[in-house]
Coordinates of C-alpha atoms and ligand atoms in Angstrom, one line a residue:
M1 CA 3.5 -21.5 9.5
A2 CA 1.8 -18.4 8.3
Q3 CA 0.9 -17.0 11.7
Q4 CA 4.6 -16.3 12.1
L5 CA 4.6 -14.7 8.7
L6 CA 1.7 -12.4 9.8
R7 CA 3.7 -11.4 12.9
L8 CA 6.8 -10.7 10.8
L9 CA 4.9 -8.6 8.3
L10 CA 3.5 -6.5 11.1
R11 CA 7.0 -6.0 12.5
V12 CA 8.5 -5.1 9.1
S13 CA 5.6 -2.8 8.3
E14 CA 6.3 -1.0 11.6
K15 CA 10.0 -0.8 10.7
A16 CA 9.0 0.6 7.3
A17 CA 6.8 3.2 8.9
N18 CA 9.7 4.1 11.1
V19 CA 12.0 4.6 8.2
A20 CA 9.3 6.7 6.5
R21 CA 9.1 8.9 9.7
I22 CA 12.8 9.2 10.1
C23 CA 13.3 10.4 6.5
R24 CA 11.0 13.3 7.4
Q25 CA 12.4 13.9 10.9
E26 CA 16.1 13.8 10.5
T27 CA 17.5 16.9 8.8
P28 CA 20.1 15.3 6.5
L29 CA 17.5 12.9 5.1
F30 CA 14.7 15.4 5.0
E31 CA 16.8 17.8 2.9
L32 CA 17.4 15.1 0.4
L33 CA 13.7 14.1 0.4
V34 CA 12.4 17.6 -0.5
Q35 CA 15.3 18.6 -2.8
E36 CA 14.4 18.7 -6.4
K37 CA 17.3 17.8 -8.7
T38 CA 17.2 19.5 -12.0
G39 CA 19.3 19.8 -15.2
E40 CA 22.9 18.7 -15.1
D41 CA 22.9 18.0 -11.4
K42 CA 20.2 15.4 -11.8
N43 CA 22.1 13.5 -14.5
K44 CA 25.4 13.4 -12.6
K45 CA 24.1 12.0 -9.3
F46 CA 23.8 8.3 -8.8
V47 CA 20.4 8.6 -7.2
R48 CA 17.5 9.1 -9.6
D49 CA 16.0 11.0 -6.7
F50 CA 15.9 10.4 -3.0
K51 CA 12.2 9.8 -2.7
T52 CA 12.6 6.8 -5.1
L53 CA 15.6 5.6 -3.0
A54 CA 13.5 5.9 0.2
D55 CA 10.8 3.7 -1.5
V56 CA 13.4 1.2 -2.7
V57 CA 15.2 1.0 0.6
I58 CA 11.9 0.2 2.5
Q59 CA 11.0 -2.4 -0.1
E60 CA 14.4 -4.1 0.0
M61 CA 14.4 -4.0 3.8
I62 CA 11.0 -5.8 3.9
R63 CA 12.4 -8.3 1.3
H64 CA 15.6 -8.9 3.3
D65 CA 13.8 -9.4 6.7
V66 CA 11.2 -11.7 5.2
C67 CA 13.8 -13.8 3.4
V68 CA 15.9 -14.2 6.5
Q69 CA 13.0 -15.9 8.3
F70 CA 11.2 -17.4 5.3
P71 CA 13.8 -18.4 2.6
E72 CA 11.0 -20.2 0.8
L73 CA 9.6 -16.8 -0.2
K74 CA 12.8 -15.8 -2.0
G75 CA 11.8 -14.9 -5.6
F76 CA 8.2 -14.5 -4.6
I77 CA 8.4 -11.0 -3.1
H78 CA 7.3 -8.4 -5.6
G79 CA 7.1 -4.6 -5.2
E80 CA 6.5 -1.4 -7.0
E81 CA 10.2 -0.4 -7.3
S82 CA 13.2 -1.8 -9.1
N83 CA 16.3 -1.8 -6.9
K84 CA 18.7 -1.0 -9.8
F85 CA 20.0 2.6 -9.9
D86 CA 21.7 4.0 -12.9
N87 CA 23.7 7.2 -13.3
G88 CA 24.4 9.3 -16.4
L89 CA 27.8 7.6 -16.9
G90 CA 26.3 4.1 -17.6
E91 CA 27.1 2.8 -14.1
S92 CA 24.6 1.1 -12.0
V93 CA 24.3 -0.2 -8.5
L94 CA 21.9 -2.6 -6.9
V95 CA 20.4 -1.3 -3.7
T96 CA 20.3 -4.2 -1.3
V97 CA 20.1 -4.5 2.5
C98 CA 23.2 -6.3 3.7
A99 CA 23.7 -8.5 6.7
L100 CA 25.5 -5.8 8.7
E101 CA 24.5 -2.2 9.3
E102 CA 28.0 -0.9 8.3
E103 CA 27.8 -2.7 4.9
T104 CA 24.4 -1.3 4.2
A105 CA 25.7 2.2 5.1
T106 CA 28.6 1.8 2.7
M107 CA 26.4 0.7 -0.1
L108 CA 23.9 3.5 0.6
A109 CA 26.8 6.1 0.6
T110 CA 27.7 5.1 -3.0
V111 CA 24.1 5.9 -4.2
L112 CA 23.9 8.9 -2.0
D113 CA 26.9 10.5 -3.7
G114 CA 29.1 10.1 -0.6
N115 CA 26.7 11.6 1.9
H116 CA 27.8 9.4 4.8
K117 CA 25.6 11.1 7.4
A118 CA 22.4 10.4 5.5
A119 CA 23.6 6.8 4.7
S120 CA 24.4 6.0 8.4
L121 CA 21.0 7.4 9.6
L122 CA 19.2 5.3 7.0
A123 CA 21.2 2.1 7.7
A124 CA 20.6 2.4 11.4
A125 CA 16.8 2.6 10.8
I126 CA 16.9 -0.3 8.4
H127 CA 18.8 -2.5 10.9
Q128 CA 16.8 -1.5 14.0
D129 CA 15.4 -4.5 15.9
L130 CA 11.9 -3.2 16.3
Q131 CA 9.2 -5.1 18.1
L132 CA 5.4 -4.7 17.7
T133 CA 2.9 -6.3 20.0
D134 CA -0.4 -7.3 18.7
E135 CA -2.1 -9.8 21.0
M136 CA -4.8 -10.9 18.6
A137 CA -2.3 -11.6 15.8
E138 CA -0.1 -13.5 18.2
S139 CA -2.9 -15.8 19.3
L140 CA -4.0 -16.7 15.7
E141 CA -3.4 -20.1 14.1
L142 CA -3.4 -20.0 10.3
P143 CA -3.7 -23.0 8.0
L144 CA -1.4 -21.6 5.4
H145 CA 2.1 -22.6 4.3
P146 CA 4.4 -19.7 3.4
S147 CA 5.7 -21.8 0.5
D148 CA 2.2 -21.4 -1.1
L149 CA 2.3 -17.7 -0.8
A150 CA 3.8 -14.6 -2.6
L151 CA 3.9 -11.0 -1.5
W152 CA 3.1 -7.6 -3.1
I153 CA 4.7 -4.6 -1.4
D154 CA 4.0 -0.9 -1.8
P155 CA 6.7 0.6 0.4
I156 CA 5.0 4.1 0.5
D157 CA 1.6 4.5 -1.3
A158 CA 0.7 8.1 -2.1
T159 CA 4.4 9.1 -2.3
S160 CA 3.5 12.6 -3.5
Q161 CA 1.6 13.3 -0.3
Y162 CA 4.5 11.9 1.7
I163 CA 6.9 14.3 0.0
K164 CA 4.7 17.3 0.3
G165 CA 4.2 16.6 3.9
Q166 CA 1.1 18.7 4.4
V167 CA -0.8 18.1 7.7
E168 CA -4.6 18.0 7.5
V169 CA -6.6 18.5 10.6
V170 CA -9.9 16.6 10.5
A171 CA -12.3 15.4 13.2
E172 CA -12.1 11.7 14.2
G173 CA -14.0 9.6 11.9
E174 CA -13.6 11.9 8.9
I175 CA -11.6 11.3 5.8
C176 CA -8.4 13.3 5.0
P177 CA -8.7 14.5 1.5
S178 CA -4.9 14.8 1.2
G179 CA -1.7 15.1 3.4
L180 CA 0.7 12.8 5.2
Q181 CA -2.2 10.7 6.7
C182 CA -2.8 9.3 3.2
A183 CA 0.7 7.8 2.9
L184 CA 0.6 4.1 3.7
V185 CA 2.8 1.0 3.8
L186 CA 1.0 -1.9 2.1
I187 CA 2.0 -5.5 2.3
G188 CA -0.3 -8.2 0.9
A189 CA 0.2 -12.0 0.6
Y190 CA -1.7 -14.0 -2.0
L191 CA -1.9 -17.7 -3.0
R192 CA 0.6 -18.4 -5.7
A193 CA -1.8 -21.0 -7.3
T194 CA -4.9 -18.9 -7.5
G195 CA -3.9 -15.3 -6.9
E196 CA -6.4 -14.9 -4.1
P197 CA -5.3 -12.3 -1.5
V198 CA -5.1 -14.0 2.0
I199 CA -3.1 -11.7 4.3
G200 CA -3.1 -7.9 4.4
V201 CA -1.1 -5.5 6.5
I202 CA -1.6 -1.8 6.3
N203 CA 0.6 0.6 8.3
Q204 CA -0.2 4.3 8.5
P205 CA 3.0 6.0 9.6
F206 CA 1.5 9.4 10.1
A207 CA -1.9 8.7 11.8
E208 CA -1.8 11.2 14.6
R209 CA 0.5 14.0 15.6
D210 CA 1.4 14.9 19.1
L211 CA 0.7 18.6 19.4
V212 CA 3.4 19.2 22.0
S213 CA 6.4 17.2 20.6
Q214 CA 5.1 17.5 17.0
S215 CA 6.1 13.8 16.5
W216 CA 3.9 11.4 14.6
K217 CA 2.3 8.2 15.8
G218 CA 1.3 5.5 13.4
Q219 CA -1.3 2.8 13.5
H220 CA -1.6 -0.5 11.8
F221 CA -4.4 -2.8 10.6
W222 CA -4.3 -6.5 9.5
G223 CA -6.7 -9.0 8.1
V224 CA -6.5 -12.7 7.1
S225 CA -8.9 -14.6 4.9
C226 CA -8.3 -18.2 4.2
G227 CA -10.8 -21.0 4.1
S228 CA -13.1 -20.8 7.1
I229 CA -10.7 -18.4 8.9
N230 CA -11.6 -14.7 8.6
A231 CA -9.9 -12.5 11.2
F232 CA -9.0 -8.8 11.3
S233 CA -8.0 -6.0 13.6
I234 CA -10.3 -3.1 13.1
P235 CA -10.7 -0.9 16.1
K236 CA -14.1 0.4 15.4
P237 CA -17.2 -1.8 15.2
I238 CA -18.6 -2.1 11.8
C239 CA -22.2 -0.9 11.5
H240 CA -23.9 -1.5 8.2
T241 CA -26.6 1.2 8.2
A242 CA -29.7 1.0 6.0
E243 CA -29.2 4.6 4.8
E244 CA -30.4 5.2 1.4
S245 CA -27.6 7.5 0.3
L246 CA -24.2 5.9 -0.2
S247 CA -20.9 7.5 0.7
I248 CA -18.6 7.1 -2.3
V249 CA -14.9 7.9 -2.2
L250 CA -13.2 8.8 -5.5
S251 CA -9.9 10.0 -7.0
S252 CA -9.9 13.7 -7.7
S253 CA -9.2 12.7 -11.3
E254 CA -12.3 10.5 -11.7
K255 CA -14.2 10.9 -15.0
Q256 CA -17.3 13.1 -15.2
V257 CA -19.3 10.3 -16.8
V258 CA -18.7 8.1 -13.7
K259 CA -19.7 10.9 -11.4
D260 CA -22.8 11.6 -13.4
A261 CA -23.8 7.9 -13.2
L262 CA -23.2 7.7 -9.5
T263 CA -24.8 11.1 -8.6
P264 CA -28.3 9.6 -7.9
L265 CA -26.8 7.2 -5.3
C266 CA -25.1 9.8 -3.2
G267 CA -26.9 13.1 -4.1
G268 CA -23.6 14.1 -5.8
R269 CA -21.9 14.4 -2.4
F270 CA -18.7 12.6 -3.4
I271 CA -15.7 12.3 -1.1
Y272 CA -12.3 12.9 -2.6
A273 CA -9.1 11.5 -1.1
A274 CA -5.5 10.9 -2.2
G275 CA -3.9 7.4 -2.4
A276 CA -5.4 4.2 -3.7
G277 CA -4.5 2.5 -0.4
Y278 CA -5.9 5.3 1.7
K279 CA -9.2 5.3 -0.2
T280 CA -9.5 1.5 0.3
L281 CA -8.7 2.0 4.0
C282 CA -11.6 4.4 4.2
V283 CA -13.9 1.6 3.1
I284 CA -12.2 -0.8 5.6
L285 CA -12.8 1.7 8.4
N286 CA -16.4 2.2 7.3
L287 CA -15.7 5.9 6.6
A288 CA -17.0 5.3 3.0
D289 CA -19.3 2.6 1.6
V290 CA -17.4 2.1 -1.7
Y291 CA -14.2 3.3 -3.5
V292 CA -14.9 3.4 -7.2
L293 CA -12.1 3.9 -9.8
S294 CA -12.9 3.6 -13.5
E295 CA -9.3 3.9 -14.7
G296 CA -6.5 1.3 -14.8
S297 CA -4.3 3.6 -12.8
T298 CA -3.7 1.3 -9.8
F299 CA -1.4 -1.8 -9.6
K300 CA -1.4 -5.1 -7.8
W301 CA 0.8 -3.6 -5.1
D302 CA -1.8 -0.8 -4.5
S303 CA -4.7 -3.2 -3.8
C304 CA -3.4 -6.6 -2.6
A305 CA -3.1 -5.8 1.2
S306 CA -6.4 -3.9 1.6
H307 CA -8.1 -6.5 -0.6
A308 CA -7.2 -9.3 1.8
L309 CA -8.5 -7.2 4.7
L310 CA -11.8 -6.5 3.0
R311 CA -12.2 -10.1 2.2
A312 CA -11.6 -11.0 5.8
M313 CA -14.4 -8.6 6.7
G314 CA -16.9 -10.0 4.2
G315 CA -16.2 -7.5 1.4
G316 CA -13.7 -7.4 -1.5
V317 CA -12.3 -5.5 -4.5
I318 CA -13.7 -6.3 -7.9
D319 CA -12.5 -5.6 -11.4
L320 CA -15.0 -3.0 -12.6
K321 CA -15.0 -3.6 -16.3
E322 CA -15.1 -7.4 -16.0
S323 CA -17.8 -7.2 -13.3
L324 CA -20.0 -5.0 -15.6
L325 CA -19.8 -7.7 -18.2
S326 CA -20.6 -10.5 -15.7
F327 CA -23.5 -8.5 -14.2
E328 CA -25.1 -8.4 -17.7
K329 CA -24.8 -12.2 -17.8
D330 CA -26.3 -12.5 -14.3
E331 CA -23.0 -13.8 -13.0
S332 CA -21.1 -12.8 -9.8
P333 CA -18.8 -9.8 -9.8
R334 CA -15.1 -10.7 -10.6
E335 CA -12.7 -10.2 -7.7
L336 CA -9.2 -9.0 -8.6
T337 CA -6.4 -11.6 -8.5
Y338 CA -2.7 -11.1 -8.0
H339 CA -0.7 -13.9 -9.6
Q340 CA -0.9 -13.3 -13.4
A341 CA 0.7 -10.5 -15.4
R342 CA -1.4 -9.1 -18.2
P343 CA -0.3 -10.7 -21.5
G344 CA 0.9 -8.2 -24.1
S345 CA 1.7 -5.4 -21.6
Q346 CA 5.2 -4.3 -20.7
G347 CA 6.9 -3.1 -17.4
A348 CA 4.6 -1.9 -14.6
E349 CA 1.6 -2.0 -16.9
R350 CA 1.7 -5.8 -16.8
W351 CA 0.6 -5.5 -13.2
A352 CA -2.0 -2.8 -13.5
N353 CA -5.6 -3.3 -12.4
H354 CA -6.6 -2.4 -16.0
G355 CA -10.3 -2.7 -15.7
G356 CA -10.6 -0.2 -12.8
L357 CA -12.0 -1.4 -9.5
I358 CA -14.6 -1.1 -6.7
A359 CA -13.6 -1.7 -3.1
Y360 CA -16.6 -2.6 -0.9
L361 CA -17.7 -4.1 2.4
D362 CA -21.4 -4.7 1.7
N363 CA -22.4 -6.9 -1.3
N364 CA -25.8 -5.1 -1.7
K365 CA -24.1 -1.7 -2.0
L366 CA -21.7 -3.2 -4.5
K367 CA -24.6 -4.4 -6.6
T368 CA -26.2 -1.0 -6.4
V369 CA -23.1 0.7 -7.7
I370 CA -22.5 -1.8 -10.5
G371 CA -26.2 -1.4 -11.5
A372 CA -25.7 2.4 -11.7
L373 CA -22.6 2.1 -13.9
L374 CA -24.0 -0.4 -16.3
G375 CA -24.0 0.9 -19.8
K376 CA -22.3 4.1 -18.8
L377 CA -18.6 3.3 -19.3
Ligands
LIG1 C1 -0.3 6.1 -6.3 C2 -0.9 7.1 -5.4 C3 -1.8 8.0 -6.0 C4 -3.0 7.3 -6.6 C5 -2.6 6.1 -7.5 C6 -1.5 5.2 -6.8 O1 0.6 5.3 -5.8 O2 -1.6 6.4 -4.3 O3 -2.3 8.9 -5.1 O4 -3.8 8.2 -7.3 O5 -3.7 5.4 -7.8 O6 -1.1 4.3 -7.7 P1 -5.1 8.9 -6.7 O7 -4.6 9.7 -5.5 O8 -5.6 9.8 -7.8 O9 -6.0 7.8 -6.3 P2 2.2 5.8 -5.5 O10 2.1 7.0 -4.7 O11 2.8 4.7 -4.7 O12 2.8 5.9 -6.9
LIG2 CA1 1.3 2.9 -4.8

């Protein structure tokens, strides 16, 4: 049943976070991560670049571990990355996680241009048997069958922040505008039939740094929304204040016309942060009221996990353009769905959230924001 799936997703998200941390902590991997390959060197190597490989490896590890326990999900686990790597000589290799650590290390060494040290370190992290205890998740019973579900994985959201590795120091309860804290592992499950997001797991590998050892501690969040069951693990109580001014989190690249339309709602005091996943997490943690994005620059894997969490908490993520149209017709806002590719689009664009989005917890605040954007986009 799906409660076992939730527990497994929590475990694999922790393994994924661990791989992300190890790639920054272990010198042979870190050197590859920050190395920029240019010119001839870039074309000769098997690896397009190591940061892509780190993403792919995490995605394939999640796919492998989930399929071992839930074979019915085979073919229904989708992610941001393709696991096919090409070199300039027309050769290609499929990056897969093998049954044995040694086999995975051998496969990785071929894409890492014979770097056995890096390959072994990575394979060890992938095959680690990591446990994660979450009492609330363990006591939950879910009326869902894994064979009705499919997954979207974003192995590392805000990859550029992950590579740059900047450390932002902010007070507790404040939003990080950028830095390692914005990098997240996102795993969302949706219903194959309707595309409704039902289980969300978010793991933040770099949540807190120990000042003495300089090592990072992560944190994770989950939410489940199916039928009458709405459960979530959010450490802080949610307090919906009746404040008049809204706190709105935006991408630093948001359009001026959108900011102008929203200025009366927040006095122009916008909050900017990196990462689509992280901005949505800010709404989940009640650090912001809404995340507004007018562009189609996010994808199903960016929003599925946090959407399930927000639904569990009474909020959601809507398609902005469609919801503006339905608002005019006095209809309810349109929630994003996850099962259908956009007809006529190619590649990743098929899975873009084309109409932009608004992530929200409070319905009234959502309506206020839609009202302010009406006729402005
Ligand atoms: C990206 C990443 C970017 C974000 C974009 C996501 O995912 O999170 O930071 O842009 O929407 O798709 P912005 O920070 O302007 O919101 P990835 O890093 O996985 O490509
Ligand atoms: Ca992403």
